[in-house]
Tab-separated table of C-alpha atoms in Angstrom:
chain	number	residue	atom	x	y	z
A	1	MET	CA	0.000	0.000	0.000
A	2	ASN	CA	1.158	3.513	-0.763
A	3	PRO	CA	2.592	5.161	2.401
A	4	GLN	CA	0.603	8.331	1.639
A	5	LEU	CA	-2.575	6.346	2.173
A	6	GLU	CA	-1.532	4.988	5.565
A	7	MET	CA	-2.970	8.090	7.255
A	8	PHE	CA	-6.448	7.067	6.138
A	9	SER	CA	-8.606	4.434	7.773
A	10	PRO	CA	-8.951	0.959	6.231
A	11	GLN	CA	-12.364	1.995	4.945
A	12	SER	CA	-10.761	4.967	3.222
A	13	ARG	CA	-8.133	2.742	1.618
A	14	GLU	CA	-10.891	0.540	0.237
A	15	TRP	CA	-12.635	3.666	-1.041
A	16	ILE	CA	-9.422	4.825	-2.746
A	17	GLU	CA	-9.042	1.429	-4.413
A	18	SER	CA	-12.600	1.656	-5.763
A	19	LEU	CA	-11.825	5.144	-7.087
A	20	ARG	CA	-8.750	3.807	-8.854
A	21	LYS	CA	-10.998	1.498	-10.850
A	22	ILE	CA	-13.117	4.483	-11.878
A	23	ALA	CA	-9.987	6.463	-12.771
A	24	VAL	CA	-8.730	3.616	-14.973
A	25	GLU	CA	-12.066	3.543	-16.825
A	26	ILE	CA	-11.938	7.313	-17.411
A	27	ALA	CA	-8.330	7.151	-18.611
A	28	GLU	CA	-9.118	4.241	-20.936
A	29	ARG	CA	-11.905	6.298	-22.552
A	30	SER	CA	-10.295	9.736	-22.685
A	31	GLY	CA	-6.564	9.098	-22.453
A	32	GLU	CA	-6.206	11.030	-19.193
A	33	VAL	CA	-7.778	11.556	-15.781
A	34	SER	CA	-7.531	14.058	-12.928
A	35	ALA	CA	-8.862	14.439	-9.402
A	36	ASP	CA	-11.532	16.778	-10.836
A	37	ASP	CA	-12.848	13.935	-13.002
A	38	ILE	CA	-13.260	11.750	-9.938
A	39	ARG	CA	-14.704	14.578	-7.837
A	40	ASP	CA	-17.370	15.071	-10.528
A	41	LEU	CA	-18.561	11.492	-10.007
A	42	VAL	CA	-18.299	10.816	-6.282
A	43	GLU	CA	-18.887	12.564	-3.007
A	44	ILE	CA	-16.040	12.518	-0.538
A	45	PRO	CA	-17.233	10.745	2.629
A	46	ALA	CA	-17.183	12.629	5.914
A	47	GLY	CA	-13.880	12.266	7.673
A	48	VAL	CA	-11.870	11.609	4.509
A	49	SER	CA	-9.414	14.297	3.473
A	50	ARG	CA	-10.003	15.943	0.097
A	51	ASN	CA	-6.314	15.292	-0.507
A	52	ALA	CA	-7.091	11.591	-0.710
A	53	LEU	CA	-8.192	12.036	-4.326
A	54	GLY	CA	-4.696	13.006	-5.392
A	55	SER	CA	-3.298	9.993	-3.567
A	56	LEU	CA	-5.266	7.574	-5.696
A	57	PHE	CA	-2.872	8.229	-8.589
A	58	LYS	CA	0.212	7.344	-6.540
A	59	CYS	CA	0.511	3.785	-7.787
A	60	LYS	CA	1.956	1.886	-10.734
A	61	LEU	CA	-1.284	2.116	-12.724
A	62	PHE	CA	-0.773	5.785	-13.586
A	63	GLN	CA	1.974	8.013	-14.895
A	64	TRP	CA	2.074	11.788	-14.622
A	65	LYS	CA	1.095	13.512	-17.859
A	66	GLY	CA	1.065	17.199	-16.959
A	67	VAL	CA	-1.028	19.856	-15.230
A	68	LYS	CA	-4.163	21.854	-15.892
A	69	LYS	CA	-6.342	24.353	-14.057
A	70	SER	CA	-8.812	22.771	-11.689
A	71	ARG	CA	-12.542	23.108	-12.410
A	72	THR	CA	-13.372	22.796	-8.706
A	73	PRO	CA	-14.517	26.187	-7.344
A	74	SER	CA	-12.799	25.706	-3.976
A	75	ARG	CA	-9.475	25.244	-5.801
A	76	ALA	CA	-9.809	28.742	-7.340
A	77	GLY	CA	-8.267	27.669	-10.621
A	78	SER	CA	-5.103	26.269	-9.073
A	79	MET	CA	-3.142	23.737	-11.061
A	80	ILE	CA	-3.768	20.014	-10.611
A	81	SER	CA	-1.996	16.995	-12.036
A	82	VAL	CA	-3.273	15.107	-15.037
A	83	TRP	CA	-2.549	11.397	-15.220
A	84	ALA	CA	-2.441	8.782	-17.983
A	85	LEU	CA	-2.382	5.028	-17.674
A	86	SER	CA	1.126	3.664	-17.321
A	87	ASN	CA	2.522	1.721	-20.249
A	88	ASN	CA	2.195	-1.512	-18.269
A	89	TYR	CA	-1.044	-0.776	-16.399
A	90	ARG	CA	-2.760	-3.951	-17.655
A	91	GLU	CA	0.066	-6.067	-16.258
A	92	VAL	CA	0.016	-4.126	-12.963
A	93	SER	CA	-3.761	-4.375	-12.629
A	94	ASN	CA	-3.635	-8.147	-13.239
A	95	GLU	CA	-1.025	-8.506	-10.475
A	96	ALA	CA	-3.380	-6.749	-8.043
A	97	LYS	CA	-6.160	-9.291	-8.625
């Protein structure tokens, strides 16, 4: 497990893993994914840091692609990372099963 996720409860880690599946689906369709894309689809449970969304990309499934301005009003147009699937994401995702 990613050390950045250790600060979250086991339930949160399970939630992050479910979000990774959603992020993979988005990236497969559009070629990239960001925390904004996930935030558009899910509500962050009470007690889970908003920063957890960025942590979901800290694994071998994704590689950093660049940055863009966030669409989230509370981010006030700050820059967020954009991620693509890693070249070997299918192999990595099969290992996780």
